[in-house]
N, CA and C of each residue as an Amber inpcrd file, in Angstrom:
protein
   315
  10.5990000 -99.6590000 -41.8630000  10.5890000 -98.2420000 -41.6450000
   9.1790000 -97.6960000 -41.7790000   8.4220000 -98.1920000 -42.7280000
   7.0590000 -97.7400000 -42.9190000   6.2100000 -98.0780000 -41.7060000
   6.4200000 -99.2560000 -41.1470000   5.6560000 -99.6770000 -39.9780000
   5.9490000 -98.7610000 -38.7890000   7.1970000 -98.4180000 -38.5500000
   7.5400000 -97.5410000 -37.4320000   7.0410000 -96.1170000 -37.6960000
   7.0540000 -95.6790000 -38.9550000   6.5350000 -94.3450000 -39.2970000
   5.0350000 -94.2770000 -39.0330000   4.3000000 -95.3090000 -39.4540000
   2.8620000 -95.3450000 -39.2100000   2.5600000 -95.4070000 -37.7210000
   3.3300000 -96.1680000 -36.9820000   3.1310000 -96.2520000 -35.5360000
   3.3420000 -94.8860000 -34.8880000   4.3770000 -94.1820000 -35.2990000
   4.6670000 -92.8550000 -34.7500000   3.5700000 -91.8620000 -35.1320000
   3.0810000 -91.9320000 -36.3660000   2.0320000 -91.0240000 -36.8210000
   0.7350000 -91.2580000 -36.0490000   0.3820000 -92.5160000 -35.8290000
  -0.8170000 -92.8480000 -35.0640000  -0.6560000 -92.3740000 -33.6190000
   0.5140000 -92.5540000 -33.0460000   0.7760000 -92.1050000 -31.6790000
   0.6080000 -90.5900000 -31.5660000   1.1870000 -89.8600000 -32.5010000
   1.0850000 -88.3970000 -32.4920000  -0.3730000 -87.9690000 -32.6510000
  -1.0820000 -88.6090000 -33.5350000  -2.4760000 -88.2780000 -33.7700000
  -3.3270000 -88.5120000 -32.5250000  -3.1890000 -89.6630000 -31.9170000
  -3.9600000 -89.9830000 -30.7130000  -3.5840000 -89.0730000 -29.5500000
  -2.3320000 -88.7500000 -29.4040000  -1.8850000 -87.8650000 -28.3360000
  -2.4530000 -86.4640000 -28.5250000  -2.4460000 -85.9710000 -29.7360000
  -2.9520000 -84.6090000 -29.9780000  -4.4590000 -84.5350000 -29.7490000
  -5.1770000 -85.5990000 -30.0650000  -6.6260000 -85.6170000 -29.8190000
  -6.9060000 -85.6090000 -28.3220000  -6.2000000 -86.4330000 -27.5670000
  -6.4770000 -86.5030000 -26.1280000  -6.0260000 -85.2190000 -25.4220000
  -4.9360000 -84.6200000 -25.8450000  -4.4800000 -83.3670000 -25.2450000
  -5.4540000 -82.2420000 -25.6000000  -5.9430000 -82.2160000 -26.8280000
  -6.8930000 -81.1800000 -27.2480000  -8.2000000 -81.2620000 -26.4850000
  -8.7020000 -82.4660000 -26.2950000  -9.9590000 -82.5950000 -25.5570000
  -9.7580000 -82.2840000 -24.0850000  -8.6030000 -82.6030000 -23.5340000
  -8.3180000 -82.2560000 -22.1400000  -8.2110000 -80.7340000 -21.9890000
  -7.5870000 -80.0720000 -22.9320000  -7.4260000 -78.6260000 -22.8600000
  -8.7810000 -77.9290000 -22.9190000  -9.7190000 -78.4460000 -23.6910000
 -11.0520000 -77.8480000 -23.7700000 -11.7610000 -77.9150000 -22.4260000
 -11.5940000 -79.0210000 -21.7140000 -12.2690000 -79.2090000 -20.4340000
 -11.5680000 -78.4680000 -19.3070000 -10.2560000 -78.3080000 -19.4130000
  -9.4850000 -77.7440000 -18.3150000  -9.6100000 -76.2170000 -18.2300000
  -9.8580000 -75.5530000 -19.3360000  -9.8980000 -74.0970000 -19.3090000
 -11.2280000 -73.5940000 -18.7710000 -11.1740000 -72.6460000 -17.8480000
 -12.4240000 -72.0820000 -17.3340000 -13.0740000 -71.1840000 -18.3880000
 -14.3390000 -70.9860000 -18.2490000 -15.0570000 -70.1190000 -19.1740000
 -14.5310000 -68.7000000 -19.0120000 -14.3640000 -68.0120000 -20.1300000
 -13.8470000 -66.6510000 -20.0940000 -14.8650000 -65.7060000 -19.4700000
 -16.1200000 -65.8380000 -19.8650000 -17.1750000 -64.9980000 -19.3080000
 -18.2010000 -65.8850000 -18.6250000 -18.6050000 -65.5300000 -17.4400000
 -19.6280000 -66.3290000 -16.7740000 -20.9640000 -66.2010000 -17.5050000
 -21.7180000 -67.2530000 -17.4310000 -23.0270000 -67.2550000 -18.0650000
 -23.9730000 -66.4200000 -17.2200000 -24.6470000 -65.4900000 -17.8630000
 -25.5830000 -64.6490000 -17.1360000 -26.9860000 -65.1820000 -17.3390000
 -27.6920000 -65.3230000 -16.2610000 -29.0530000 -65.8270000 -16.3100000
 -29.9920000 -64.6510000 -16.1190000 -30.8850000 -64.4760000 -17.0680000
 -31.8500000 -63.3880000 -16.9640000 -32.9520000 -63.7860000 -15.9990000
 -33.2260000 -62.9120000 -15.0810000 -34.2960000 -63.1310000 -14.1230000
 -35.3890000 -62.1360000 -14.4290000 -36.5410000 -62.6650000 -14.7760000
 -37.6690000 -61.7920000 -15.0960000 -38.3690000 -61.4020000 -13.8040000
 -38.4600000 -60.1260000 -13.6050000 -39.1650000 -59.6440000 -12.4360000
 -40.6270000 -59.4660000 -12.8050000 -41.4600000 -59.9100000 -11.9260000
 -42.8860000 -59.7820000 -12.1540000 -43.3490000 -58.4490000 -11.5840000
 -43.1820000 -57.4090000 -12.3760000 -43.5900000 -56.0780000 -11.9330000
 -45.0930000 -55.9330000 -12.1540000 -45.7690000 -55.4980000 -11.1140000
 -47.2140000 -55.3350000 -11.2000000 -47.5460000 -54.0710000 -11.9780000
 -48.6180000 -54.1500000 -12.7570000 -49.1150000 -53.0020000 -13.5110000
 -50.2710000 -52.4150000 -12.7130000 -50.1190000 -51.1820000 -12.3050000
 -51.1340000 -50.5010000 -11.5170000 -52.2230000 -49.9810000 -12.4560000
 -53.4100000 -50.5650000 -12.3620000 -54.5170000 -50.1530000 -13.2290000
 -54.9300000 -48.7040000 -13.0030000 -54.6550000 -48.1670000 -11.8340000
 -55.0570000 -46.8040000 -11.5240000 -54.0100000 -45.7580000 -11.8980000
 -52.8500000 -46.1860000 -12.3640000 -51.8000000 -45.2350000 -12.7050000
 -51.1670000 -45.4610000 -14.0790000 -51.3030000 -46.6540000 -14.6300000
 -50.6180000 -46.9930000 -15.8830000 -51.1960000 -46.2240000 -17.0600000
 -50.3060000 -45.7960000 -17.9450000 -50.7520000 -45.1290000 -19.1640000
 -50.9730000 -46.1710000 -20.2700000 -51.4490000 -45.7210000 -21.4150000
 -51.7730000 -46.6540000 -22.5050000 -50.5460000 -47.4090000 -22.9930000
 -49.4050000 -46.7520000 -23.0470000 -48.1850000 -47.4310000 -23.5060000
 -47.7850000 -48.5580000 -22.5630000 -47.8630000 -48.3020000 -21.2690000
 -47.5130000 -49.3270000 -20.2800000 -48.4810000 -50.5000000 -20.3470000
 -49.7580000 -50.2160000 -20.4370000 -50.7590000 -51.2830000 -20.5200000
 -50.5320000 -52.1480000 -21.7560000 -50.2690000 -51.5010000 -22.8710000
 -50.0460000 -52.2280000 -24.1280000 -48.7840000 -53.0830000 -24.0500000
 -47.7350000 -52.5450000 -23.4830000 -46.4460000 -53.2310000 -23.4330000
 -46.4290000 -54.3800000 -22.4220000 -47.0620000 -54.2130000 -21.2910000
 -46.9350000 -55.1690000 -20.1940000 -48.0090000 -56.2520000 -20.1480000
 -49.1440000 -56.0180000 -20.7610000 -50.2530000 -56.9650000 -20.6200000
 -50.4760000 -57.7620000 -21.9000000 -50.7750000 -59.0290000 -21.7310000
 -51.0470000 -59.9200000 -22.8650000 -52.4610000 -59.6700000 -23.3790000
 -52.5980000 -59.5710000 -24.6850000 -53.9110000 -59.4060000 -25.2940000
 -54.4660000 -57.9940000 -25.2090000 -53.6570000 -57.0570000 -24.7590000
 -54.0870000 -55.6660000 -24.6540000 -53.3090000 -54.8500000 -25.6850000
 -54.0290000 -54.4190000 -26.6990000 -53.4340000 -53.5600000 -27.7110000
 -53.7420000 -52.1050000 -27.3940000 -53.4300000 -51.2380000 -28.3320000
 -53.6170000 -49.8020000 -28.1280000 -55.0850000 -49.4440000 -27.8820000
 -56.0050000 -50.0820000 -28.5960000 -57.4270000 -49.7610000 -28.4600000
 -57.9580000 -50.1510000 -27.0840000 -57.6330000 -51.3480000 -26.6290000
 -58.1010000 -51.7890000 -25.3140000 -57.4260000 -50.9870000 -24.2020000
 -56.1610000 -50.6520000 -24.3790000 -55.4620000 -49.8400000 -23.3760000
 -56.1190000 -48.4650000 -23.2660000 -56.4780000 -47.9000000 -24.3930000
 -57.1620000 -46.5970000 -24.3880000 -58.5160000 -46.7150000 -23.6960000
 -59.2230000 -47.8140000 -23.9340000 -60.5200000 -48.0310000 -23.2960000
 -60.3680000 -48.1510000 -21.7760000 -59.3010000 -48.7780000 -21.3010000
 -59.0540000 -48.9030000 -19.8640000 -58.8330000 -47.5240000 -19.2450000
 -58.0080000 -46.7100000 -19.8840000 -57.7280000 -45.3630000 -19.3750000
 -58.9920000 -44.5120000 -19.4020000 -59.7660000 -44.6060000 -20.4740000
 -61.0100000 -43.8250000 -20.5730000 -62.0180000 -44.2610000 -19.5080000
 -62.1030000 -45.5490000 -19.2480000 -63.0030000 -46.0420000 -18.2070000
 -62.5840000 -45.4840000 -16.8440000 -61.2920000 -45.5180000 -16.5830000
 -60.7590000 -45.0160000 -15.3160000 -61.0430000 -43.5200000 -15.1600000
 -60.9030000 -42.7710000 -16.2390000 -61.1640000 -41.3340000 -16.1790000
 -62.6500000 -41.0380000 -15.9800000 -63.5130000 -41.8690000 -16.5590000
 -64.9570000 -41.6470000 -16.4620000 -65.5480000 -42.1400000 -15.1370000
 -65.0110000 -43.2400000 -14.5930000 -65.6080000 -43.8720000 -13.4150000
 -64.7520000 -43.7710000 -12.1500000 -63.6240000 -43.1490000 -12.2260000
 -62.7310000 -43.0690000 -11.0750000 -61.8180000 -44.2800000 -11.0080000
 -60.9910000 -44.3550000  -9.9880000 -60.0180000 -45.4540000  -9.8860000
 -60.6980000 -46.8130000  -9.7300000 -60.0100000 -47.8200000 -10.2130000
 -60.5060000 -49.1910000 -10.0730000 -60.4780000 -49.5640000  -8.5970000
 -61.5390000 -50.1970000  -8.1300000 -61.5790000 -50.6410000  -6.7340000
 -61.1190000 -52.0900000  -6.5980000 -61.1180000 -52.8280000  -7.7010000
 -60.5880000 -54.1930000  -7.7130000 -60.1480000 -54.5340000  -9.1290000
 -59.3080000 -55.5250000  -9.2250000 -58.8310000 -55.9810000 -10.5340000
 -60.0000000 -56.5250000 -11.3560000 -60.9780000 -57.1470000 -10.6820000
 -62.1310000 -57.7140000 -11.3790000 -62.9880000 -56.6490000 -12.0650000
 -62.8920000 -55.4050000 -11.6190000 -63.6500000 -54.3240000 -12.2490000
 -63.2010000 -54.0950000 -13.6900000 -62.0420000 -54.6050000 -14.0430000
 -61.5460000 -54.5030000 -15.4200000 -62.5230000 -55.1480000 -16.4010000
 -63.3260000 -56.0920000 -15.9300000 -64.3200000 -56.7490000 -16.7880000
 -65.3970000 -55.7730000 -17.2680000 -65.5440000 -54.6440000 -16.5910000
 -66.5250000 -53.6390000 -16.9860000 -66.0800000 -52.8400000 -18.2080000
 -64.8130000 -52.9050000 -18.5370000 -64.2800000 -52.1790000 -19.6820000
 -64.6470000 -52.9320000 -20.9540000 -65.2210000 -52.2070000 -21.9050000
 -65.6330000 -52.8280000 -23.1630000 -64.4130000 -53.4170000 -23.8740000
 -64.5440000 -54.6750000 -24.2670000 -63.4690000 -55.3560000 -24.9820000
 -62.5800000 -56.2130000 -24.0910000 -62.7750000 -56.1200000 -22.7790000
 -61.9790000 -56.9340000 -21.8540000 -62.8700000 -58.0520000 -21.3330000
 -62.4720000 -59.2770000 -21.6170000 -63.2410000 -60.4310000 -21.1650000
 -62.5150000 -61.1920000 -20.0770000 -63.1680000 -62.2340000 -19.6120000
 -62.6210000 -63.0420000 -18.5240000 -61.2860000 -63.6870000 -18.9050000
 -61.1610000 -64.1320000 -20.1410000 -59.9140000 -64.7800000 -20.5710000
 -58.7440000 -63.7950000 -20.5240000 -58.9590000 -62.5800000 -20.9790000
 -57.9020000 -61.5670000 -20.9440000 -57.5400000 -61.2220000 -19.5060000
 -58.5460000 -61.0960000 -18.6620000 -58.2860000 -60.8050000 -17.2540000
 -57.4670000 -61.9140000 -16.6150000 -57.8230000 -63.1600000 -16.8590000
 -57.1120000 -64.2870000 -16.2490000 -55.6710000 -64.3950000 -16.7440000
 -55.4350000 -64.0710000 -18.0130000 -54.0680000 -64.1060000 -18.5450000
 -53.1710000 -63.0970000 -17.8330000 -53.7860000 -62.0070000 -17.3490000
 -53.0020000 -60.9040000 -16.7980000 -53.1710000 -60.7060000 -15.2930000
 -54.0150000 -61.4840000 -14.6620000 -54.3520000 -61.2680000 -13.2570000
 -53.1190000 -61.1560000 -12.3500000 -52.1410000 -62.0090000 -12.5610000
 -50.9460000 -62.0210000 -11.7040000 -50.1230000 -60.7390000 -11.8260000
 -50.2620000 -60.0330000 -12.9400000 -49.4720000 -58.8140000 -13.1600000
 -50.2420000 -57.5490000 -12.7920000 -51.4960000 -57.6720000 -12.4250000
 -52.3240000 -56.4880000 -12.1910000 -52.4010000 -56.1290000 -10.7200000
 -52.4680000 -54.8310000 -10.4670000 -52.6910000 -54.3420000  -9.1150000
 -53.5260000 -53.0650000  -9.2090000 -54.0450000 -52.6290000  -8.0730000
 -54.7970000 -51.3730000  -8.0490000 -54.1240000 -50.3660000  -7.1280000
 -52.9770000 -50.7030000  -6.5910000 -52.2260000 -49.8150000  -5.6850000
 -51.1120000 -49.1220000  -6.3990000
């Protein structure tokens, strides 16, 4: 009797494991996985305010953003992205980190 009881218990155990793993695979996901797509929005050097410059550009804090706006106000609109190098505190490395996100239109 013990042998048949153990056989039945092992059978039930193995059956419940295989049914449980099948049920996990068979059920569709309740919510579809959402993939975030980052849009590469260009930052217009001739229109962006200090908050936008600080938020969108790497290596640009409040002080450098203010310097960009002040330069633009003193010298007129930027004629090229490379003119950003004329702003005090902006170097070639900072420009290159952000070049893909910058525009003058």
